[in-house]
Amino acid sequence: MKHLLKVLLVFTLVLTGLSFTGTALAANGDKEKDSINEKFGLPIVVYGGSLSEEQKQEVRELLNVKDPEMVEEITVTGEDLVKYIDGEDRNARMFSSAKITRKEKGEGLAIKRETPKNITEVTNDMYANALLTAGIEDAEVIVVSPVKVSGHSALVGIYKAYEVSGEVLDKDRMEVANEELSLATNLAEKEGMDQEKVSELLTEIKKQIAEQDPATKEDIEKIVEEQLQKLEIQLSEEDRQLLIDLFDKMRELDINFDGVKQQLEDISKQIKDRVENVIGNPGFWQGVADFFRELFQSIANLFK
């Protein structure tokens, strides 16, 4: 009888916890009902042009779009791809989708992949770096895909969202940002670099460009070499040159990274914190194991 009472007690505690959590989430949902920002208009949801109607509905659910009247919905296609990025293929398949909510100046970028397992190549930090290069500084961006994709086409969707909202982005900067994203993912794949390490490298180079204001390609080359050495990264001569050429294009476009220096600092700090918490802390995984061992032991004790 005592054993049965203990079992019932465990189930009661679990159900009570679930009930409380559900009630709390419902209450928060009621309290946090979206309101329209009259300055920037509705958030924009961009659907990849290759999505089926069923997949579009799945994307709506992933982006938590409960009321279609509270967002502006648009579709990005291969025609948009060639419009914003020279040399791309208008027949490209596009599944990546995004929700863009513009923010007040100084609020910075907040990037989230709601389906990280389906965005296989591009990380949050890679998106943030590319968007800063393109001239997008203050927004909340959520990226999703119902199928496994690289994630590159989301960038074009974000560009289109800004055009629809009335903001003109510089095409040269958009193209360089796209080149940066492609190089970042290629380095991670071809050179076997950790994605975090790639983002850290790009961020640190930009920080140095903001501080040093390089005047020549030789200055850019020096900055790149210094950061490769500092981060202990070995690249092939070909990839090293691609990196130098990319940042020299940014120099020629006179992209002012000094204006987003704090955001670059934040990205850099977040990367370092993640690396230290997961890799650099030898007691991390032991702490996880100890937690679960103690949890299971506590449950087992209920039945003794």
mmCIF file of C-alpha atoms in Angstrom:
data_model
loop_
_atom_site.group_PDB
_atom_site.id
_atom_site.type_symbol
_atom_site.label_atom_id
_atom_site.label_comp_id
_atom_site.label_asym_id
_atom_site.label_seq_id
_atom_site.Cartn_x
_atom_site.Cartn_y
_atom_site.Cartn_z
ATOM 1 C CA MET A 1 0.000 0.000 0.000
ATOM 2 C CA LYS A 2 2.838 2.382 0.891
ATOM 3 C CA HIS A 3 4.523 1.589 -2.431
ATOM 4 C CA LEU A 4 1.314 2.453 -4.298
ATOM 5 C CA LEU A 5 0.972 5.741 -2.413
ATOM 6 C CA LYS A 6 4.520 6.705 -3.365
ATOM 7 C CA VAL A 7 3.829 6.008 -7.052
ATOM 8 C CA LEU A 8 0.668 8.104 -6.886
ATOM 9 C CA LEU A 9 2.616 10.901 -5.187
ATOM 10 C CA VAL A 10 5.193 10.975 -8.017
ATOM 11 C CA PHE A 11 2.483 11.133 -10.697
ATOM 12 C CA THR A 12 0.633 13.834 -8.791
ATOM 13 C CA LEU A 13 3.794 15.962 -8.559
ATOM 14 C CA VAL A 14 4.531 15.535 -12.271
ATOM 15 C CA LEU A 15 0.997 16.378 -13.347
ATOM 16 C CA THR A 16 0.864 19.363 -11.006
ATOM 17 C CA GLY A 17 4.123 20.654 -12.453
ATOM 18 C CA LEU A 18 2.881 20.273 -16.014
ATOM 19 C CA SER A 19 -0.402 21.938 -15.165
ATOM 20 C CA PHE A 20 1.352 24.861 -13.501
ATOM 21 C CA THR A 21 3.735 25.277 -16.429
ATOM 22 C CA GLY A 22 0.903 25.243 -18.947
ATOM 23 C CA THR A 23 -1.062 27.801 -16.926
ATOM 24 C CA ALA A 24 1.980 30.053 -16.621
ATOM 25 C CA LEU A 25 2.677 29.876 -20.365
ATOM 26 C CA ALA A 26 -0.938 30.641 -21.177
ATOM 27 C CA ALA A 27 -0.905 33.598 -18.822
ATOM 28 C CA ASN A 28 2.292 34.921 -20.355
ATOM 29 C CA GLY A 29 0.845 34.491 -23.830
ATOM 30 C CA ASP A 30 -2.160 36.614 -22.859
ATOM 31 C CA LYS A 31 0.055 39.263 -21.273
ATOM 32 C CA GLU A 32 2.526 39.376 -24.165
ATOM 33 C CA LYS A 33 0.026 39.786 -26.996
ATOM 34 C CA ASP A 34 1.749 41.506 -29.898
ATOM 35 C CA SER A 35 1.077 45.157 -30.524
ATOM 36 C CA ILE A 36 1.776 47.118 -33.695
ATOM 37 C CA ASN A 37 4.843 49.358 -33.748
ATOM 38 C CA GLU A 38 3.421 52.362 -35.603
ATOM 39 C CA LYS A 39 6.899 53.649 -36.474
ATOM 40 C CA PHE A 40 8.127 50.514 -38.227
ATOM 41 C CA GLY A 41 4.861 48.806 -39.077
ATOM 42 C CA LEU A 42 4.081 45.113 -38.795
ATOM 43 C CA PRO A 43 6.742 42.413 -38.472
ATOM 44 C CA ILE A 44 7.436 40.885 -41.889
ATOM 45 C CA VAL A 45 7.333 37.140 -42.486
ATOM 46 C CA VAL A 46 9.258 36.020 -45.567
ATOM 47 C CA TYR A 47 8.486 32.602 -47.038
ATOM 48 C CA GLY A 48 10.930 30.716 -49.251
ATOM 49 C CA GLY A 49 9.441 30.493 -52.734
ATOM 50 C CA SER A 50 9.891 26.699 -52.926
ATOM 51 C CA LEU A 51 7.623 25.982 -49.948
ATOM 52 C CA SER A 52 4.370 24.103 -50.463
ATOM 53 C CA GLU A 53 1.198 25.444 -48.861
ATOM 54 C CA GLU A 54 1.482 22.794 -46.175
ATOM 55 C CA GLN A 55 5.089 23.819 -45.465
ATOM 56 C CA LYS A 56 4.067 27.486 -45.312
ATOM 57 C CA GLN A 57 1.579 26.641 -42.596
ATOM 58 C CA GLU A 58 4.308 24.768 -40.747
ATOM 59 C CA VAL A 59 6.521 27.855 -41.000
ATOM 60 C CA ARG A 60 3.723 30.018 -39.573
ATOM 61 C CA GLU A 61 3.507 27.704 -36.594
ATOM 62 C CA LEU A 62 7.292 27.681 -36.137
ATOM 63 C CA LEU A 63 7.305 31.485 -36.172
ATOM 64 C CA ASN A 64 4.362 31.598 -33.753
ATOM 65 C CA VAL A 65 2.193 33.560 -36.197
ATOM 66 C CA LYS A 66 -1.203 33.161 -34.533
ATOM 67 C CA ASP A 67 -2.929 36.146 -36.115
ATOM 68 C CA PRO A 68 -2.124 36.786 -39.832
ATOM 69 C CA GLU A 69 -3.369 40.350 -39.376
ATOM 70 C CA MET A 70 -0.430 41.043 -37.061
ATOM 71 C CA VAL A 71 2.270 40.366 -39.679
ATOM 72 C CA GLU A 72 2.962 41.253 -43.289
ATOM 73 C CA GLU A 73 3.576 38.141 -45.391
ATOM 74 C CA ILE A 74 5.784 38.105 -48.510
ATOM 75 C CA THR A 75 7.556 35.443 -50.594
ATOM 76 C CA VAL A 76 11.172 35.446 -51.784
ATOM 77 C CA THR A 77 12.028 33.756 -55.094
ATOM 78 C CA GLY A 78 14.946 33.161 -57.412
ATOM 79 C CA GLU A 79 14.063 36.420 -59.168
ATOM 80 C CA ASP A 80 14.786 38.261 -55.925
ATOM 81 C CA LEU A 81 18.050 36.359 -55.586
ATOM 82 C CA VAL A 82 19.394 37.651 -58.905
ATOM 83 C CA LYS A 83 18.013 41.111 -58.152
ATOM 84 C CA TYR A 84 20.003 41.510 -54.943
ATOM 85 C CA ILE A 85 23.033 39.333 -55.737
ATOM 86 C CA ASP A 86 24.701 39.434 -59.168
ATOM 87 C CA GLY A 87 25.655 36.108 -60.701
ATOM 88 C CA GLU A 88 23.194 33.963 -58.743
ATOM 89 C CA ASP A 89 20.799 31.400 -60.228
ATOM 90 C CA ARG A 90 17.164 32.470 -60.597
ATOM 91 C CA ASN A 91 16.166 28.782 -60.566
ATOM 92 C CA ALA A 92 17.591 28.259 -57.079
ATOM 93 C CA ARG A 93 15.401 26.352 -54.621
ATOM 94 C CA MET A 94 14.501 28.525 -51.628
ATOM 95 C CA PHE A 95 13.090 27.082 -48.413
ATOM 96 C CA SER A 96 14.643 29.250 -45.684
ATOM 97 C CA SER A 97 12.094 31.619 -44.178
ATOM 98 C CA ALA A 98 12.303 34.395 -41.607
ATOM 99 C CA LYS A 99 10.383 36.815 -39.427
ATOM 100 C CA ILE A 100 11.879 40.300 -39.223
ATOM 101 C CA THR A 101 10.867 42.826 -36.588
ATOM 102 C CA ARG A 102 12.627 46.178 -36.924
ATOM 103 C CA LYS A 103 13.803 47.841 -33.716
ATOM 104 C CA GLU A 104 14.792 51.303 -32.519
ATOM 105 C CA LYS A 105 18.321 52.484 -33.284
ATOM 106 C CA GLY A 106 20.749 51.199 -30.704
ATOM 107 C CA GLU A 107 18.752 48.087 -29.765
ATOM 108 C CA GLY A 108 21.042 45.920 -31.883
ATOM 109 C CA LEU A 109 20.526 42.614 -33.669
ATOM 110 C CA ALA A 110 18.900 39.571 -32.094
ATOM 111 C CA ILE A 111 19.221 36.480 -34.285
ATOM 112 C CA LYS A 112 17.615 33.115 -33.590
ATOM 113 C CA ARG A 113 17.388 29.945 -35.681
ATOM 114 C CA GLU A 114 14.126 28.427 -34.494
ATOM 115 C CA THR A 115 14.995 25.192 -36.324
ATOM 116 C CA PRO A 116 18.781 24.894 -35.859
ATOM 117 C CA LYS A 117 18.841 21.243 -36.960
ATOM 118 C CA ASN A 118 17.358 22.259 -40.320
ATOM 119 C CA ILE A 119 19.702 25.240 -40.861
ATOM 120 C CA THR A 120 22.797 23.150 -41.408
ATOM 121 C CA GLU A 121 25.527 25.625 -42.398
ATOM 122 C CA VAL A 122 24.746 29.137 -41.147
ATOM 123 C CA THR A 123 24.912 29.960 -37.432
ATOM 124 C CA ASN A 124 23.318 32.859 -35.552
ATOM 125 C CA ASP A 125 26.675 34.646 -35.414
ATOM 126 C CA MET A 126 27.258 34.185 -39.143
ATOM 127 C CA TYR A 127 23.864 35.740 -39.862
ATOM 128 C CA ALA A 128 24.615 38.621 -37.487
ATOM 129 C CA ASN A 129 28.003 39.314 -39.061
ATOM 130 C CA ALA A 130 26.587 39.268 -42.602
ATOM 131 C CA LEU A 131 23.639 41.513 -41.693
ATOM 132 C CA LEU A 132 25.937 44.076 -40.067
ATOM 133 C CA THR A 133 28.013 44.066 -43.250
ATOM 134 C CA ALA A 134 24.842 44.617 -45.300
ATOM 135 C CA GLY A 135 23.897 47.605 -43.133
ATOM 136 C CA ILE A 136 21.184 46.005 -40.987
ATOM 137 C CA GLU A 137 21.881 46.945 -37.386
ATOM 138 C CA ASP A 138 18.698 46.958 -35.296
ATOM 139 C CA ALA A 139 16.214 44.110 -35.662
ATOM 140 C CA GLU A 140 14.958 40.827 -34.273
ATOM 141 C CA VAL A 141 15.348 38.076 -36.877
ATOM 142 C CA ILE A 142 14.019 34.528 -36.509
ATOM 143 C CA VAL A 143 15.054 32.030 -39.194
ATOM 144 C CA VAL A 144 13.297 28.706 -39.818
ATOM 145 C CA SER A 145 13.011 25.936 -42.383
ATOM 146 C CA PRO A 146 10.704 22.902 -42.435
ATOM 147 C CA VAL A 147 13.389 20.889 -44.305
ATOM 148 C CA LYS A 148 17.174 20.641 -44.039
ATOM 149 C CA VAL A 149 18.831 23.508 -45.945
ATOM 150 C CA SER A 150 22.098 25.426 -45.828
ATOM 151 C CA GLY A 151 20.334 28.614 -44.690
ATOM 152 C CA HIS A 152 21.885 31.003 -47.225
ATOM 153 C CA SER A 153 18.662 32.111 -48.932
ATOM 154 C CA ALA A 154 17.306 33.550 -45.666
ATOM 155 C CA LEU A 155 19.672 36.483 -46.194
ATOM 156 C CA VAL A 156 17.963 37.436 -49.469
ATOM 157 C CA GLY A 157 14.568 37.166 -47.785
ATOM 158 C CA ILE A 158 15.717 39.609 -45.114
ATOM 159 C CA TYR A 159 16.919 42.021 -47.809
ATOM 160 C CA LYS A 160 13.507 41.879 -49.486
ATOM 161 C CA ALA A 161 11.746 42.480 -46.168
ATOM 162 C CA TYR A 162 13.696 45.699 -45.730
ATOM 163 C CA GLU A 163 12.866 46.831 -49.255
ATOM 164 C CA VAL A 164 9.163 46.141 -48.632
ATOM 165 C CA SER A 165 9.366 48.159 -45.409
ATOM 166 C CA GLY A 166 10.704 51.131 -47.393
ATOM 167 C CA GLU A 167 14.358 51.025 -46.378
ATOM 168 C CA VAL A 168 16.943 51.092 -49.165
ATOM 169 C CA LEU A 169 20.000 48.890 -48.630
ATOM 170 C CA ASP A 170 23.200 49.349 -50.588
ATOM 171 C CA LYS A 171 23.468 46.585 -53.231
ATOM 172 C CA ASP A 172 27.265 46.442 -53.083
ATOM 173 C CA ARG A 173 27.116 45.880 -49.332
ATOM 174 C CA MET A 174 24.457 43.190 -49.751
ATOM 175 C CA GLU A 175 26.634 41.363 -52.280
ATOM 176 C CA VAL A 176 29.694 41.545 -50.026
ATOM 177 C CA ALA A 177 27.593 40.291 -47.104
ATOM 178 C CA ASN A 178 26.463 37.341 -49.217
ATOM 179 C CA GLU A 179 30.093 36.660 -50.169
ATOM 180 C CA GLU A 180 31.053 36.822 -46.503
ATOM 181 C CA LEU A 181 28.373 34.279 -45.566
ATOM 182 C CA SER A 182 29.475 31.921 -48.337
ATOM 183 C CA LEU A 183 33.127 32.197 -47.313
ATOM 184 C CA ALA A 184 32.242 31.589 -43.656
ATOM 185 C CA THR A 185 30.364 28.384 -44.408
ATOM 186 C CA ASN A 186 33.046 27.236 -46.870
ATOM 187 C CA LEU A 187 35.785 27.719 -44.283
ATOM 188 C CA ALA A 188 33.821 25.680 -41.771
ATOM 189 C CA GLU A 189 33.310 22.892 -44.298
ATOM 190 C CA LYS A 190 36.505 22.847 -46.361
ATOM 191 C CA GLU A 191 39.038 23.807 -43.710
ATOM 192 C CA GLY A 192 37.281 21.729 -41.061
ATOM 193 C CA MET A 193 37.043 24.723 -38.731
ATOM 194 C CA ASP A 194 34.519 24.889 -35.936
ATOM 195 C CA GLN A 195 31.647 27.241 -36.864
ATOM 196 C CA GLU A 196 32.220 29.218 -33.672
ATOM 197 C CA LYS A 197 35.869 29.690 -34.631
ATOM 198 C CA VAL A 198 34.933 30.997 -38.075
ATOM 199 C CA SER A 199 32.521 33.539 -36.585
ATOM 200 C CA GLU A 200 35.117 34.579 -34.023
ATOM 201 C CA LEU A 201 37.693 35.151 -36.780
ATOM 202 C CA LEU A 202 35.349 37.321 -38.872
ATOM 203 C CA THR A 203 34.229 39.291 -35.831
ATOM 204 C CA GLU A 204 37.765 39.938 -34.570
ATOM 205 C CA ILE A 205 38.919 41.125 -38.003
ATOM 206 C CA LYS A 206 36.010 43.576 -38.164
ATOM 207 C CA LYS A 207 36.793 44.842 -34.679
ATOM 208 C CA GLN A 208 40.363 45.544 -35.744
ATOM 209 C CA ILE A 209 39.176 47.289 -38.909
ATOM 210 C CA ALA A 210 37.003 49.521 -36.716
ATOM 211 C CA GLU A 211 39.948 50.314 -34.448
ATOM 212 C CA GLN A 212 42.701 50.710 -37.043
ATOM 213 C CA ASP A 213 40.791 52.184 -40.028
ATOM 214 C CA PRO A 214 43.071 50.522 -42.615
ATOM 215 C CA ALA A 215 43.901 52.648 -45.663
ATOM 216 C CA THR A 216 45.387 50.003 -47.976
ATOM 217 C CA LYS A 217 45.066 46.354 -48.908
ATOM 218 C CA GLU A 218 48.401 45.766 -47.206
ATOM 219 C CA ASP A 219 46.880 47.077 -43.964
ATOM 220 C CA ILE A 220 44.001 44.605 -44.369
ATOM 221 C CA GLU A 221 46.445 41.770 -44.997
ATOM 222 C CA LYS A 222 48.317 42.646 -41.823
ATOM 223 C CA ILE A 223 45.098 42.621 -39.759
ATOM 224 C CA VAL A 224 44.039 39.259 -41.211
ATOM 225 C CA GLU A 225 47.453 37.711 -40.552
ATOM 226 C CA GLU A 226 47.490 39.025 -36.975
ATOM 227 C CA GLN A 227 44.073 37.565 -36.193
ATOM 228 C CA LEU A 228 44.870 34.212 -37.777
ATOM 229 C CA GLN A 229 47.975 34.025 -35.613
ATOM 230 C CA LYS A 230 46.173 35.235 -32.491
ATOM 231 C CA LEU A 231 43.383 32.654 -32.868
ATOM 232 C CA GLU A 232 45.850 29.953 -33.925
ATOM 233 C CA ILE A 233 44.046 29.283 -37.191
ATOM 234 C CA GLN A 234 45.827 27.663 -40.129
ATOM 235 C CA LEU A 235 44.332 28.331 -43.584
ATOM 236 C CA SER A 236 45.379 27.327 -47.055
ATOM 237 C CA GLU A 237 47.010 30.082 -49.089
ATOM 238 C CA GLU A 238 43.933 30.192 -51.319
ATOM 239 C CA ASP A 239 41.489 30.690 -48.433
ATOM 240 C CA ARG A 240 43.790 33.178 -46.756
ATOM 241 C CA GLN A 241 43.738 35.246 -49.940
ATOM 242 C CA LEU A 242 39.946 34.990 -50.217
ATOM 243 C CA LEU A 243 39.705 36.362 -46.692
ATOM 244 C CA ILE A 244 42.011 39.270 -47.492
ATOM 245 C CA ASP A 245 40.157 40.060 -50.735
ATOM 246 C CA LEU A 246 36.787 39.986 -48.945
ATOM 247 C CA PHE A 247 37.787 42.473 -46.269
ATOM 248 C CA ASP A 248 39.552 44.658 -48.807
ATOM 249 C CA LYS A 249 36.222 44.941 -50.653
ATOM 250 C CA MET A 250 34.667 46.085 -47.386
ATOM 251 C CA ARG A 251 37.450 48.654 -47.012
ATOM 252 C CA GLU A 252 36.860 49.959 -50.546
ATOM 253 C CA LEU A 253 33.120 50.244 -49.843
ATOM 254 C CA ASP A 254 34.045 52.287 -46.773
ATOM 255 C CA ILE A 255 31.887 50.160 -44.477
ATOM 256 C CA ASN A 256 32.074 51.822 -41.090
ATOM 257 C CA PHE A 257 32.380 49.034 -38.540
ATOM 258 C CA ASP A 258 33.123 51.631 -35.897
ATOM 259 C CA GLY A 259 29.390 52.357 -35.817
ATOM 260 C CA VAL A 260 28.609 48.754 -34.841
ATOM 261 C CA LYS A 261 31.695 48.163 -32.711
ATOM 262 C CA GLN A 262 29.637 47.449 -29.585
ATOM 263 C CA GLN A 263 27.604 44.835 -31.431
ATOM 264 C CA LEU A 264 30.822 43.211 -32.633
ATOM 265 C CA GLU A 265 32.073 43.225 -29.041
ATOM 266 C CA ASP A 266 28.852 41.549 -27.932
ATOM 267 C CA ILE A 267 29.113 38.869 -30.629
ATOM 268 C CA SER A 268 32.730 38.221 -29.687
ATOM 269 C CA LYS A 269 31.890 37.930 -25.988
ATOM 270 C CA GLN A 270 28.976 35.569 -26.643
ATOM 271 C CA ILE A 271 31.198 33.290 -28.734
ATOM 272 C CA LYS A 272 33.903 33.216 -26.067
ATOM 273 C CA ASP A 273 31.343 32.516 -23.328
ATOM 274 C CA ARG A 274 29.863 29.596 -25.270
ATOM 275 C CA VAL A 275 33.269 28.086 -25.982
ATOM 276 C CA GLU A 276 34.381 28.448 -22.354
ATOM 277 C CA ASN A 277 31.154 27.018 -20.957
ATOM 278 C CA VAL A 278 31.134 23.936 -23.165
ATOM 279 C CA ILE A 279 34.767 23.255 -24.041
ATOM 280 C CA GLY A 280 36.943 25.288 -21.756
ATOM 281 C CA ASN A 281 35.299 24.181 -18.520
ATOM 282 C CA PRO A 282 36.531 20.661 -17.693
ATOM 283 C CA GLY A 283 33.923 20.270 -14.954
ATOM 284 C CA PHE A 284 30.962 21.099 -17.182
ATOM 285 C CA TRP A 285 30.070 17.599 -18.399
ATOM 286 C CA GLN A 286 30.874 16.094 -15.016
ATOM 287 C CA GLY A 287 28.431 18.566 -13.471
ATOM 288 C CA VAL A 288 25.741 17.477 -15.933
ATOM 289 C CA ALA A 289 26.360 13.805 -15.123
ATOM 290 C CA ASP A 290 26.276 14.497 -11.371
ATOM 291 C CA PHE A 291 22.994 16.393 -11.702
ATOM 292 C CA PHE A 292 21.194 13.555 -13.466
ATOM 293 C CA ARG A 293 22.682 10.918 -11.173
ATOM 294 C CA GLU A 294 21.401 12.795 -8.125
ATOM 295 C CA LEU A 295 18.021 13.342 -9.791
ATOM 296 C CA PHE A 296 17.549 9.646 -10.570
ATOM 297 C CA GLN A 297 18.746 8.691 -7.094
ATOM 298 C CA SER A 298 16.194 11.040 -5.513
ATOM 299 C CA ILE A 299 13.407 9.440 -7.541
ATOM 300 C CA ALA A 300 14.627 5.940 -6.653
ATOM 301 C CA ASN A 301 14.650 6.858 -2.945
ATOM 302 C CA LEU A 302 10.925 7.487 -3.114
ATOM 303 C CA PHE A 303 10.366 3.773 -3.716
ATOM 304 C CA LYS A 304 12.558 2.479 -0.878
#
